[in-house]
Coordinates of C-alpha atoms in Angstrom, one line a residue:
Chain O
V966 CA 64.9 111.5 88.3
S967 CA 66.7 111.5 84.9
A968 CA 63.3 110.2 82.9
A969 CA 61.6 114.0 84.1
V970 CA 64.3 114.8 81.3
D971 CA 62.6 115.1 77.4
L972 CA 66.1 113.8 75.6
R973 CA 65.4 113.6 71.5
K974 CA 67.3 111.9 69.9
I975 CA 69.1 114.1 66.3
G976 CA 71.5 111.4 65.3
D977 CA 73.9 108.8 65.8
N978 CA 74.8 108.4 68.7
V979 CA 73.7 112.2 69.3
W980 CA 71.2 112.9 72.3
E981 CA 70.5 116.7 72.8
I982 CA 68.5 117.4 76.0
P983 CA 66.7 120.8 74.4
K984 CA 67.0 123.9 76.3
E985 CA 65.1 124.4 78.8
G986 CA 63.9 126.3 82.5
E987 CA 67.5 127.9 83.2
M988 CA 69.4 126.2 80.7
R989 CA 71.7 128.7 79.1
V990 CA 72.8 125.9 76.7
P991 CA 72.3 122.5 75.6
A992 CA 73.1 119.3 77.0
L993 CA 74.2 117.1 74.4
V994 CA 74.8 113.3 74.8
Y995 CA 76.6 111.0 73.1
S996 CA 76.2 107.1 73.5
S997 CA 74.3 104.3 71.6
A998 CA 70.9 103.1 72.7
R999 CA 72.1 100.0 74.7
L1000 CA 74.6 102.6 76.6
L1001 CA 72.3 105.3 77.5
E1002 CA 69.9 102.5 79.4
D1003 CA 72.2 103.0 81.5
I1004 CA 72.9 106.5 81.4
R1005 CA 69.3 107.2 82.1
R1006 CA 69.0 105.0 85.7
D1007 CA 70.6 107.3 87.8
Q1008 CA 70.8 111.3 87.4
T1009 CA 73.5 111.8 84.9
L1010 CA 71.0 112.9 82.8
L1011 CA 69.9 115.7 85.5
Q1012 CA 73.2 116.9 86.3
A1013 CA 73.7 117.3 82.7
R1014 CA 71.0 119.4 82.9
N1015 CA 71.8 121.2 86.0
V1016 CA 75.7 122.2 84.1
A1017 CA 74.4 123.9 81.3
C1018 CA 72.3 126.2 83.7
L1019 CA 76.2 128.2 85.0
P1020 CA 77.5 130.9 85.0
G1021 CA 79.0 131.8 81.6
I1022 CA 78.8 128.0 79.8
E1023 CA 80.2 128.4 76.4
R1024 CA 78.6 125.8 73.5
M1025 CA 76.7 123.1 75.6
S1026 CA 77.0 120.9 77.9
Y1027 CA 78.2 117.4 77.4
V1028 CA 77.9 113.1 78.1
M1029 CA 80.5 110.5 77.0
P1030 CA 79.8 107.7 76.3
D1031 CA 80.8 106.1 79.9
A1032 CA 78.6 108.6 81.9
H1033 CA 77.1 108.0 85.1
Q1034 CA 76.3 109.8 88.0
G1035 CA 78.6 111.9 89.7
Y1036 CA 78.4 114.7 92.3
G1037 CA 77.2 117.9 91.0
F1038 CA 78.3 117.3 87.5
P1039 CA 78.5 113.9 86.1
I1040 CA 81.4 111.5 85.8
G1041 CA 81.7 111.3 81.7
G1042 CA 80.6 115.5 81.6
V1043 CA 82.4 118.4 79.8
A1044 CA 81.6 121.7 79.9
A1045 CA 83.8 125.2 79.1
F1046 CA 82.8 128.4 80.5
D1047 CA 84.3 132.0 79.2
L1048 CA 86.7 133.0 81.5
D1049 CA 85.7 136.7 81.7
G1050 CA 81.4 136.1 82.5
G1051 CA 82.0 132.2 83.5
I1052 CA 82.9 130.4 86.4
I1053 CA 85.0 127.3 87.4
S1054 CA 83.7 124.5 89.9
P1055 CA 85.2 122.3 92.1
G1056 CA 82.2 119.7 91.3
G1057 CA 83.2 120.1 87.5
V1058 CA 87.0 118.7 88.8
G1059 CA 85.7 115.1 91.2
Y1060 CA 87.2 114.7 94.5
D1061 CA 89.6 113.1 92.9
I1062 CA 91.9 115.5 90.9
N1063 CA 93.8 114.2 88.0
C1064 CA 92.9 110.7 88.6
G1065 CA 94.4 109.9 85.6
V1066 CA 96.4 106.6 83.1
R1067 CA 99.9 106.0 82.5
L1068 CA 100.1 103.5 80.0
L1069 CA 104.3 102.2 79.2
K1070 CA 105.0 99.9 76.2
T1071 CA 109.0 97.5 76.4
D1072 CA 109.8 95.7 73.9
Y1073 CA 109.1 92.1 75.1
T1074 CA 106.6 90.2 73.7
E1075 CA 104.7 87.6 75.8
A1076 CA 106.5 84.9 75.3
D1077 CA 109.7 86.3 76.5
V1078 CA 107.9 87.5 79.9
S1079 CA 104.7 84.7 80.7
A1080 CA 107.4 82.5 82.5
K1081 CA 108.6 85.6 85.1
R1082 CA 105.2 86.3 85.5
K1083 CA 104.1 85.8 88.7
E1084 CA 107.3 86.8 89.8
L1085 CA 107.5 90.1 88.5
L1086 CA 103.7 91.0 89.8
A1087 CA 105.8 89.3 93.3
E1088 CA 107.6 91.7 93.0
I1089 CA 105.4 95.1 91.4
F1090 CA 103.1 94.0 94.5
K1091 CA 106.3 94.8 97.1
E1092 CA 108.0 98.4 95.4
V1093 CA 104.2 99.8 95.3
P1094 CA 102.7 100.8 98.2
A1095 CA 98.9 99.6 97.9
G1096 CA 95.7 99.5 99.6
V1097 CA 93.6 101.7 101.7
G1098 CA 95.5 103.0 104.8
K1099 CA 98.9 102.7 103.2
G1100 CA 101.4 105.0 103.4
G1101 CA 104.6 105.2 100.8
V1102 CA 108.3 105.3 101.2
T1103 CA 109.3 108.3 100.7
K1104 CA 108.9 110.5 104.5
L1105 CA 108.2 113.8 102.6
S1106 CA 108.5 117.5 105.2
R1107 CA 106.7 119.8 103.9
G1108 CA 109.2 121.9 101.7
V1109 CA 109.5 118.8 99.8
L1110 CA 106.7 118.4 99.5
K1111 CA 105.9 122.6 98.3
E1112 CA 108.6 122.4 95.7
I1113 CA 106.4 118.1 94.4
L1114 CA 102.9 120.2 94.6
V1115 CA 104.4 123.0 91.7
K1116 CA 107.0 120.9 89.9
G1117 CA 104.7 117.6 89.7
A1118 CA 107.1 114.3 87.5
D1119 CA 109.7 117.0 87.2
W1120 CA 110.4 117.1 90.6
A1121 CA 110.4 113.6 90.5
V1122 CA 112.3 112.8 87.5
E1123 CA 115.3 115.0 89.4
N1124 CA 115.5 113.6 92.0
G1125 CA 115.1 109.7 90.8
Y1126 CA 112.4 108.5 89.7
G1127 CA 112.1 108.2 85.5
R1128 CA 113.5 109.4 82.9
K1129 CA 113.5 113.1 80.6
E1130 CA 111.7 112.1 77.4
D1131 CA 108.7 110.7 80.4
L1132 CA 108.0 114.7 80.7
E1133 CA 107.4 115.8 76.6
R1134 CA 104.8 112.5 77.0
T1135 CA 102.4 113.7 80.0
E1136 CA 99.9 115.7 79.7
E1137 CA 100.9 118.9 80.3
C1138 CA 104.6 117.8 80.3
G1139 CA 104.0 116.5 84.1
R1140 CA 103.4 120.1 85.3
M1141 CA 100.4 122.5 85.7
R1142 CA 102.6 126.2 85.7
D1143 CA 99.5 127.6 87.8
A1144 CA 100.0 126.2 90.3
S1145 CA 100.4 127.4 93.8
A1146 CA 101.8 125.6 96.9
E1147 CA 100.5 128.3 98.9
D1148 CA 97.2 127.9 98.5
V1149 CA 96.8 124.7 99.9
T1150 CA 95.6 124.1 103.2
D1151 CA 97.4 122.2 105.4
R1152 CA 95.2 119.5 106.1
A1153 CA 95.7 118.7 102.5
M1154 CA 98.8 118.5 102.7
E1155 CA 98.9 116.0 106.3
R1156 CA 97.0 113.8 103.9
G1157 CA 99.5 114.1 101.0
I1158 CA 102.9 113.7 102.6
P1159 CA 102.3 110.1 103.5
Q1160 CA 100.8 108.8 100.4
L1161 CA 102.9 109.6 97.3
G1162 CA 103.8 107.0 95.6
T1163 CA 101.1 105.4 97.0
L1164 CA 98.6 104.1 94.2
G1165 CA 95.7 103.6 96.8
S1166 CA 92.4 101.3 96.1
G1167 CA 89.3 101.5 95.0
N1168 CA 89.2 101.3 90.8
H1169 CA 92.4 102.5 90.7
F1170 CA 95.3 99.2 89.4
L1171 CA 98.5 98.7 87.7
E1172 CA 98.7 95.9 85.0
I1173 CA 101.6 94.3 82.8
Q1174 CA 99.3 93.9 79.1
K1175 CA 99.7 92.8 76.3
V1176 CA 98.2 94.3 72.4
H1177 CA 95.5 92.6 71.7
E1178 CA 94.8 93.6 68.5
I1179 CA 95.7 97.3 66.6
F1180 CA 93.0 98.3 64.7
D1181 CA 95.5 101.6 63.4
E1182 CA 98.6 100.6 61.9
A1183 CA 100.6 103.6 61.7
A1184 CA 98.7 106.1 65.2
A1185 CA 100.2 102.9 66.3
R1186 CA 103.3 103.1 65.3
A1187 CA 103.5 106.9 66.0
F1188 CA 103.0 105.1 70.0
G1189 CA 105.6 102.6 69.3
I1190 CA 103.1 99.3 69.5
R1191 CA 104.3 97.8 67.1
G1192 CA 102.4 94.2 66.9
A1193 CA 99.6 91.8 69.2
G1194 CA 101.9 90.0 71.8
Q1195 CA 103.6 93.0 72.9
V1196 CA 104.1 93.8 76.8
L1197 CA 102.2 97.3 78.0
V1198 CA 102.1 98.4 81.5
M1199 CA 99.3 100.1 82.0
I1200 CA 99.0 103.0 85.8
H1201 CA 96.4 103.5 86.4
C1202 CA 96.1 106.7 90.2
G1203 CA 94.8 110.1 90.7
S1204 CA 96.1 112.0 93.7
R1205 CA 95.3 110.6 96.7
G1206 CA 94.3 113.1 100.0
L1207 CA 95.7 115.5 98.9
G1208 CA 93.6 115.9 96.0
H1209 CA 90.1 114.8 98.6
Q1210 CA 90.4 117.3 100.7
V1211 CA 91.7 120.4 97.7
A1212 CA 88.7 119.6 96.4
T1213 CA 86.9 119.7 100.3
D1214 CA 88.6 122.3 101.1
H1215 CA 87.5 124.9 98.0
I1216 CA 83.9 123.5 97.9
E1217 CA 83.4 124.6 101.4
A1218 CA 85.7 128.6 100.9
M1219 CA 83.0 128.3 98.1
E1220 CA 80.1 127.6 100.0
N1221 CA 80.9 130.4 102.7
A1222 CA 81.9 133.3 100.6
F1223 CA 79.1 133.0 98.0
G1224 CA 76.7 130.6 100.2
V1225 CA 74.4 128.0 98.6
K1226 CA 70.9 129.6 97.1
G1227 CA 70.2 129.1 94.4
L1228 CA 71.7 126.0 93.8
P1229 CA 70.0 122.9 91.8
D1230 CA 73.4 120.5 93.7
R1231 CA 74.9 122.1 96.7
E1232 CA 77.3 120.1 94.8
L1233 CA 77.8 122.0 91.7
V1234 CA 79.0 124.8 94.2
H1235 CA 81.4 127.7 91.8
A1236 CA 83.2 130.5 91.6
P1237 CA 84.0 133.2 88.9
F1238 CA 86.8 131.7 88.1
R1239 CA 88.1 135.3 87.7
S1240 CA 87.4 135.3 92.0
E1241 CA 89.2 135.4 94.7
E1242 CA 88.4 132.5 96.0
G1243 CA 88.1 131.1 92.2
Q1244 CA 91.3 131.0 91.8
R1245 CA 92.6 130.2 94.9
Y1246 CA 90.1 126.6 93.6
Y1247 CA 92.0 127.2 90.0
R1248 CA 95.9 127.0 91.6
S1249 CA 95.9 124.1 94.5
M1250 CA 93.6 122.2 92.1
C1251 CA 96.8 122.4 89.6
A1252 CA 98.9 122.1 92.7
A1253 CA 96.3 118.5 93.3
V1254 CA 97.4 117.6 89.7
N1255 CA 101.1 118.2 89.7
Y1256 CA 100.7 115.7 92.6
A1257 CA 99.7 113.2 90.2
F1258 CA 101.7 113.5 87.8
A1259 CA 104.6 113.1 90.3
N1260 CA 102.7 110.3 92.3
R1261 CA 102.3 108.3 88.4
Q1262 CA 106.4 109.5 88.0
M1263 CA 107.5 107.4 91.0
I1264 CA 105.4 104.7 90.9
A1265 CA 105.9 104.1 87.0
H1266 CA 110.0 104.5 88.3
W1267 CA 110.0 101.8 90.4
V1268 CA 108.0 99.5 87.9
R1269 CA 110.7 99.4 85.5
D1270 CA 113.1 99.4 88.8
V1271 CA 110.9 95.4 88.7
F1272 CA 111.8 94.9 85.1
A1273 CA 115.0 96.0 85.4
R1274 CA 115.7 93.2 87.6
V1275 CA 113.1 90.2 87.0
L1276 CA 114.1 90.3 83.6
G1277 CA 117.6 91.8 82.8
S1278 CA 116.9 95.6 81.2
S1279 CA 114.4 97.9 81.4
G1280 CA 116.0 99.3 78.0
G1281 CA 112.4 99.7 76.1
M1282 CA 110.1 101.0 78.4
D1283 CA 109.3 104.1 76.6
Q1284 CA 106.6 105.7 78.0
V1285 CA 103.8 105.9 75.7
Y1286 CA 102.0 108.9 77.6
D1287 CA 100.3 110.0 80.8
V1288 CA 96.4 111.6 80.8
C1289 CA 94.3 113.4 83.0
H1290 CA 90.7 112.0 84.5
N1291 CA 89.5 114.9 86.2
V1292 CA 90.8 118.2 85.6
A1293 CA 89.8 121.6 84.7
K1294 CA 91.9 123.5 82.8
V1295 CA 93.0 126.9 80.0
E1296 CA 92.6 126.3 76.9
V1297 CA 92.3 127.5 73.0
H1298 CA 88.5 126.4 71.3
E1299 CA 85.8 127.9 69.1
S1300 CA 83.0 129.4 70.1
G1301 CA 80.6 131.4 68.9
G1302 CA 82.5 131.5 65.8
R1303 CA 85.8 132.2 67.1
S1304 CA 88.7 130.6 68.8
K1305 CA 88.5 132.2 72.9
K1306 CA 90.9 130.9 75.8
L1307 CA 87.8 128.6 77.8
V1308 CA 88.4 127.0 81.2
V1309 CA 86.7 123.6 80.3
H1310 CA 85.8 120.8 82.9
R1311 CA 86.4 117.2 82.4
K1312 CA 85.2 114.8 84.8
G1313 CA 85.6 111.7 83.9
A1314 CA 86.8 112.2 80.0
T1315 CA 89.7 112.1 79.0
R1316 CA 90.9 114.9 76.5
S1317 CA 91.5 113.4 73.2
F1318 CA 92.9 116.6 70.7
G1319 CA 93.6 115.7 67.1
P1320 CA 96.7 115.7 64.9
G1321 CA 98.5 119.6 64.9
R1322 CA 97.6 120.3 68.3
Q1323 CA 100.8 122.6 69.8
E1324 CA 99.8 121.3 73.4
I1325 CA 100.5 117.7 72.1
P1326 CA 104.2 116.3 71.8
G1327 CA 105.5 116.8 67.9
C1328 CA 106.3 113.0 68.0
Y1329 CA 102.6 112.9 67.7
R1330 CA 101.4 115.9 66.8
S1331 CA 101.0 114.0 62.9
V1332 CA 98.3 111.2 64.3
G1333 CA 97.4 113.3 67.5
Q1334 CA 97.5 112.3 71.0
P1335 CA 97.6 109.0 72.7
V1336 CA 94.2 108.4 75.4
I1337 CA 94.2 106.0 77.3
I1338 CA 90.8 104.0 78.2
P1339 CA 91.4 101.4 80.9
G1340 CA 88.5 98.6 81.0
S1341 CA 87.0 97.4 84.2
M1342 CA 90.0 94.7 87.2
G1343 CA 91.1 92.2 84.4
T1344 CA 89.1 93.2 81.0
S1345 CA 89.9 94.7 77.7
S1346 CA 91.6 98.3 78.4
F1347 CA 91.7 101.1 74.8
I1348 CA 94.5 103.0 73.1
L1349 CA 93.0 104.9 71.1
A1350 CA 94.2 109.1 68.8
G1351 CA 92.8 111.8 69.5
T1352 CA 90.8 113.4 66.7
A1353 CA 90.1 117.3 64.9
E1354 CA 86.6 116.4 65.2
A1355 CA 86.8 116.1 69.4
E1356 CA 86.9 119.3 69.2
A1357 CA 84.5 120.5 67.5
L1358 CA 82.8 118.1 68.9
S1359 CA 83.6 117.9 73.0
F1360 CA 85.4 120.7 73.3
G1361 CA 88.4 117.6 72.2
S1362 CA 87.2 115.4 74.4
T1363 CA 86.0 111.3 74.7
A1364 CA 85.5 109.0 77.9
H1365 CA 87.6 107.7 80.0
G1366 CA 87.1 104.1 81.0
A1367 CA 84.4 101.8 81.5
G1368 CA 82.1 103.5 84.4
R1369 CA 80.2 101.2 86.9
V1370 CA 76.6 99.7 86.9
M1371 CA 76.6 97.7 90.1
S1372 CA 76.6 99.4 93.5
R1373 CA 80.1 98.4 95.7
H1374 CA 77.7 96.5 98.0
E1375 CA 75.7 94.9 96.0
A1376 CA 78.5 93.1 94.1
I1377 CA 80.1 92.1 97.3
R1378 CA 77.4 90.8 97.7
R1379 CA 77.0 88.9 94.7
F1380 CA 81.3 88.4 94.1
R1381 CA 84.2 86.6 96.0
G1382 CA 86.9 87.8 95.3
E1383 CA 89.6 84.4 95.8
R1384 CA 85.9 83.9 93.1
I1385 CA 86.8 86.4 91.0
R1386 CA 91.1 85.8 91.5
D1387 CA 91.0 81.5 90.8
D1388 CA 88.7 82.9 87.2
L1389 CA 91.5 85.5 85.9
A1390 CA 94.0 82.9 86.4
R1391 CA 91.9 80.6 83.6
K1392 CA 92.0 83.4 82.2
G1393 CA 96.4 84.0 82.5
I1394 CA 95.9 86.8 84.5
E1395 CA 97.0 86.4 87.0
L1396 CA 96.1 88.7 90.6
R1397 CA 96.9 90.6 93.1
S1398 CA 95.0 92.1 95.9
T1399 CA 95.3 93.9 99.0
S1400 CA 92.0 92.9 99.6
W1401 CA 89.2 90.5 98.3
K1402 CA 86.8 92.8 99.5
G1403 CA 88.5 95.1 97.2
V1404 CA 88.6 92.9 94.8
A1405 CA 85.1 92.0 94.7
E1406 CA 83.6 95.1 94.5
E1407 CA 85.5 95.5 91.0
A1408 CA 83.7 93.1 89.8
S1409 CA 84.1 93.3 85.9
E1410 CA 80.4 93.1 85.9
A1411 CA 79.9 96.2 87.6
Y1412 CA 81.4 97.8 85.5
K1413 CA 79.5 99.5 82.0
D1414 CA 81.3 97.2 78.7
V1415 CA 83.9 99.2 77.6
D1416 CA 83.6 97.6 74.5
E1417 CA 81.0 99.8 73.4
V1418 CA 81.8 102.3 75.2
V1419 CA 85.2 102.8 72.3
R1420 CA 83.4 101.8 70.2
V1421 CA 80.8 104.9 70.0
S1422 CA 83.6 107.0 70.4
H1423 CA 84.9 105.7 67.6
E1424 CA 82.2 106.2 65.5
L1425 CA 81.4 109.3 66.6
G1426 CA 84.9 110.8 66.0
L1427 CA 85.7 111.8 69.6
G1428 CA 88.7 109.0 69.6
R1429 CA 89.9 106.5 67.0
L1430 CA 90.7 103.3 68.3
V1431 CA 94.2 102.0 68.1
A1432 CA 95.0 99.2 70.0
K1433 CA 93.0 96.9 72.2
V1434 CA 95.1 95.5 74.5
V1435 CA 94.6 92.8 77.6
P1436 CA 96.0 92.6 81.4
I1437 CA 98.0 89.5 81.9
G1438 CA 98.7 90.4 85.8
V1439 CA 96.8 93.0 87.6
M1440 CA 97.7 94.6 90.7
K1441 CA 94.8 96.4 92.2
G1442 CA 94.6 97.6 95.9
Chain X
M1327 CA 67.4 101.7 118.2
E1328 CA 68.6 101.0 115.4
R1329 CA 72.0 102.9 115.3
Y1330 CA 72.3 103.9 111.0
R1331 CA 71.4 101.5 108.4
I1332 CA 73.7 101.8 104.9
L1333 CA 72.5 102.2 101.7
P1334 CA 72.7 100.6 98.2
H1335 CA 74.9 103.2 96.3
T1336 CA 75.7 102.0 92.8
A1337 CA 79.7 104.2 92.9
D1338 CA 80.0 104.8 95.9
G1339 CA 79.0 105.0 100.2
K1340 CA 75.8 105.8 101.0
F1341 CA 74.2 105.7 104.3
Q1342 CA 71.0 107.3 107.4
A1343 CA 71.5 107.5 110.9
Y1344 CA 68.4 107.6 113.4
G1345 CA 69.1 109.8 116.9
G1346 CA 66.4 111.1 118.8
T1347 CA 68.0 114.1 118.7
L1348 CA 70.3 116.0 115.8
E1349 CA 73.6 115.5 118.1
E1350 CA 72.3 111.7 118.9
A1351 CA 72.5 111.3 115.1
F1352 CA 74.9 112.9 114.2
G1353 CA 77.3 110.9 116.5
N1354 CA 75.9 107.6 114.7
A1355 CA 77.2 109.1 110.9
A1356 CA 80.4 109.3 111.9
L1357 CA 80.0 105.6 112.8
A1358 CA 78.5 104.8 109.5
L1359 CA 81.3 105.8 108.0
A1360 CA 83.4 105.0 110.0
S1361 CA 82.1 100.9 109.7
L1362 CA 82.1 101.4 105.5
M1363 CA 86.2 100.8 106.5
W1364 CA 86.5 99.4 109.7
D1365 CA 84.9 97.5 111.8
W1366 CA 84.6 100.0 114.7
S1367 CA 82.9 97.6 117.7
K1368 CA 85.8 96.3 117.9
V1369 CA 88.5 99.3 118.2
A1370 CA 89.0 99.6 121.7
P1371 CA 88.8 103.3 122.8
K1372 CA 92.1 103.6 123.8
T1373 CA 93.2 107.5 122.6
R1374 CA 90.4 110.3 122.5
H1375 CA 91.0 113.2 120.0
F1376 CA 89.2 116.9 120.5
I1377 CA 88.0 118.4 117.9
H1378 CA 85.8 121.7 117.3
V1379 CA 84.0 122.2 114.0
R1380 CA 82.1 125.0 113.1
G1381 CA 79.2 125.0 109.3
I1382 CA 77.4 128.0 107.9
D1383 CA 74.7 125.7 108.6
R1384 CA 73.5 121.5 109.6
E1385 CA 74.9 120.6 106.4
Q1386 CA 78.1 122.0 106.1
L1387 CA 78.7 121.3 110.1
L1388 CA 77.8 117.3 109.4
V1389 CA 79.9 117.1 105.6
K1390 CA 83.0 119.0 108.3
F1391 CA 82.2 116.8 111.9
L1392 CA 82.3 113.1 109.1
G1393 CA 85.0 114.9 107.5
E1394 CA 87.0 114.3 110.2
T1395 CA 87.1 110.8 110.7
V1396 CA 88.7 110.4 107.5
Y1397 CA 91.6 113.0 108.3
L1398 CA 92.5 111.9 111.7
F1399 CA 92.2 107.9 110.0
E1400 CA 94.2 109.7 107.0
T1401 CA 96.5 111.6 109.4
R1402 CA 96.9 110.2 112.4
R1403 CA 96.2 106.4 111.7
F1404 CA 93.2 107.1 114.4
L1405 CA 90.1 103.9 113.8
L1406 CA 87.4 105.7 115.2
A1407 CA 85.0 103.2 117.7
K1408 CA 82.7 105.7 119.3
V1409 CA 81.4 109.8 120.0
D1410 CA 80.9 111.0 123.7
G1411 CA 80.3 115.0 124.7
L1412 CA 78.6 115.6 121.4
R1413 CA 77.5 119.6 121.1
I1414 CA 75.9 121.7 118.9
R1415 CA 75.6 125.6 119.6
P1416 CA 74.5 127.8 116.9
E1417 CA 76.2 130.4 116.7
F1418 CA 76.0 134.1 115.2
E1419 CA 76.6 132.8 112.0
G1420 CA 75.8 129.0 111.5
F1421 CA 76.6 125.8 113.8
S1422 CA 78.8 125.3 116.1
L1423 CA 80.5 121.5 117.3
E1424 CA 82.5 119.8 119.6
A1425 CA 82.9 116.3 120.6
L1426 CA 85.8 113.8 121.8
L1427 CA 86.4 111.0 119.7
G1428 CA 88.0 107.8 120.6
G1429 CA 89.8 104.8 118.3
D1430 CA 92.8 103.6 118.7
A1431 CA 95.4 104.0 116.4
L1432 CA 95.7 101.4 113.1
D1433 CA 97.4 98.1 113.7
G1434 CA 98.2 95.0 112.1
R1435 CA 94.9 93.8 114.4
Y1436 CA 92.3 95.6 112.8
E1437 CA 91.3 95.3 108.7
I1438 CA 91.3 98.1 107.3
Y1439 CA 88.0 97.3 103.7
G1440 CA 87.3 100.4 102.3
D1441 CA 88.5 103.4 100.8
V1442 CA 86.0 106.9 101.8
K1443 CA 87.9 109.8 99.8
A1444 CA 85.3 112.6 100.7
V1445 CA 81.6 113.5 102.0
T1446 CA 80.2 115.2 99.9
Y1447 CA 76.3 116.9 99.9
H1448 CA 74.7 114.5 97.4
D1449 CA 71.5 114.1 98.5
L1450 CA 72.5 115.4 102.4
K1451 CA 69.5 116.0 104.4
I1452 CA 69.2 116.2 107.3
E1453 CA 65.0 115.4 108.8
E1454 CA 63.1 115.4 111.9
C1455 CA 60.5 113.4 112.6
G1456 CA 59.7 112.9 116.3
G1457 CA 63.6 112.2 116.8
F1458 CA 66.5 112.8 113.8
T1459 CA 67.9 111.0 110.8
V1460 CA 70.7 112.1 108.2
Q1461 CA 72.1 110.9 105.7
V1462 CA 75.0 111.0 103.1
V1463 CA 77.1 110.1 100.4
V1464 CA 80.4 109.6 100.5
D1465 CA 82.7 109.4 97.9
M1466 CA 84.5 105.5 98.0

């Protein structure tokens, strides 16, 4: 399908789909020739072009280096819209609202934990509920859930999950202020009640990692990353069934209000940002974002508990940062020669704000925000720093991970979960999962090369490489 | 006759379901969706849920109908085993559907091996050619 899209190389790692037909702006693809081979294979480019047709789009429809086909927007798609003439679209955020990553540092080195590695992972596996259909440990009332939807990670900290300092080191301080629980349907709440404090399944994981290599000493120091061998913990999950239902409900509400005629793709249904439907989606999306922040806050707390119990202390386990991968936010950016408020959609993309931005915590304001890019299961992950250039290039955004290249079906056919476990064990990586089939689905061969993704990101200035980390223990849902 | 077929898809789950009537194809689509998460043929139909959904068109009706299986699994731990009495009626605006879903509550006897997050409109097709074929992609 994408073969029909006119794509021109306009610079190193930059490709343009010129404005034509109903496109209001051009689309810009940030990719190496090698990554582009995968991108061309599915509907990513066509989807980027469809996004460029949406009302009120500013500057360009952007595609990140790890992009692949999504629903409506491509995964790895970034687009911003004028608040008055522009739209908001659930397809620009995705079903797993605020799927994201949290990174904790520790004062332990690999040598400190190597003897207890198995035990650490086994205990985390016991404490953090994971897997399909697995409920959480807390039975929530609807009243408490509503409070969580409004307060996000604030609620978790108030209730003994984690530390106050964690909040500052979370995107949006762990709480989107525009959230409203009243706009979240009963169905979404019903799905959210049993799943709070659960990792979920699919590509979600929790890893005990060690620092492999540092590329930028100054930024690493600011992030609390001291040197090779330092142990870190990475948590990757989202808003679970609650977020999925919020997306589903508002796609339907927008269809009912505005119809589906004239849409290039029904998943691109949208509403004017200022309309009642647009605002209802925005407020309930913010609520789902908050649910996901609370979710990761609780999981981080349990992980610290396990470290304290098994190793004697969790004292040095400060949060490095927590980033959203799927979100729409109102931010100020340059467009058309002036600074203006825009609703920025990042779908499978990470905010990458550089030095000086008021949105990032004071402790990082001189180096840029930490950008956490998880690799596929059992491979390397990366820590980058946000840049000032990214604001001009991509509304301050970069890649979010590796991105699939092989179907789950095909992965199950080709790989065995138990075999993957044994291979990882030989590399010194412990693996625990609720499902061997799930492990096979997430085989690293089914994903793009994350090293190439972050290299392109670094070369373009979308995000600056700070450190490479590798897993020593992997828990998969 | 073949009830459904699971198709390859990079990120998620895709299937086609077949039926002599639209109702039959919709019912088989629910079983296809269930098959991405559990083996519905091994689930005893011990409990039943009556469902009623409306859609502005047949596509929305299908998305909402399939969404019921995901919703009942996550909120009632209900594993679909069969679809009975499925009826689709034209309404003043769009369509309505009612059906009795038979199945069992999740417990240790059943293996769950997939997680469907949402039913999408991506590549969704409802085609009539002799019988009916519906095609659906789900986010997993």
